[in-house]
Amino acid sequence: KNEVEQSPQNLTAQEGEFITINCSYSVGISALHWLQQHPGGGIVSLFMLSSGKKKHGRLIATINIQEKHSSLHITASHPRDSAVYICAVPLIQGAQKLVFGQGTRLTINP
Amino acid sequence: DTAVSQTPKYLVTQMGNDKSIKCEQNLGHDTMYWYKQDSKKFLKIMFSYNNKELIINETVPNRFSPKSPDKAHLNLHINSLELGDSAVYFCASSQETGGFGNQPQHFGDGTRLSIL
């Protein structure tokens, strides 16, 4: 079982809908990363957070350290938000590396 | 002024060949990575280097040999390519002084490797 699990794996919604993508992890972490992979393939770091909430434009990321859970929300979704969203956590015990969730493929229809 | 650039973007080659992928970052970061993304879009670490020193070698076959001539470059050479090597390979960099995982990673655009 992967240390990082995302849900849902696929999500299709209409333009304007409020979107929530969830990420659960099973290890102690120093921070959690949310990444976006565009249809063209490039990967962009959206957020890195270790507590509370962060907001950037229409994107909001929250984390609950006690429950080992994070959510990525998109308000007023737009077709250009269509992408794969990936959650990642750094393993800090032993080999220090990022461990990734399997990604959530989001499609926003006009 | 691309932050992390890798070349080539596409690589199509025959089984058994040897190929290299180059990566350069102009962010002044001290740590660089190679990741492999399989057909299901799952990302996995292959190697990481910190200031030209190998930190992680994640049970990658020794046909894969990373080389870091300086801390701004991390190249990946692959010998005797196999069908299972077909994937997208991403280079990334970050500044990890002060503890791992607390800084964002910057990714290149990926190299799509197809083995015929």
GROMACS .gro file of C-alpha atoms in nm, chain A residues 3 6 9 12 20 26 31 39 50-51 57 74 82 84 88 90-91 96-98 105:
model
   21
    3GLU     CA    1   0.215   0.585   0.179
    6GLN     CA    2  -0.557   1.030  -0.329
    9GLN     CA    3  -0.874   0.908  -0.912
   12THR     CA    4  -1.538   1.530  -1.412
   20THR     CA    5  -1.236   1.897  -0.378
   26SER     CA    6   0.041   0.728   0.657
   31ALA     CA    7   0.529   1.935   0.483
   39PRO     CA    8  -0.221   1.799  -2.031
   50SER     CA    9   0.274   2.204   0.697
   51SER     CA   10  -0.031   2.338   0.882
   57GLY     CA   11  -0.623   3.265  -0.651
   74ILE     CA   12  -1.084   2.481  -0.657
   82SER     CA   13  -0.829   2.046  -1.627
   84VAL     CA   14  -0.375   1.590  -1.306
   88ALA     CA   15   0.337   1.432  -0.241
   90PRO     CA   16   0.862   1.396   0.193
   91LEU     CA   17   0.982   1.089   0.377
   96GLN     CA   18   1.485   1.140   0.213
   97LYS     CA   19   1.260   1.149  -0.089
   98LEU     CA   20   0.921   1.266  -0.207
  105ARG     CA   21  -0.734   1.351  -1.319
   0.00000   0.00000   0.00000
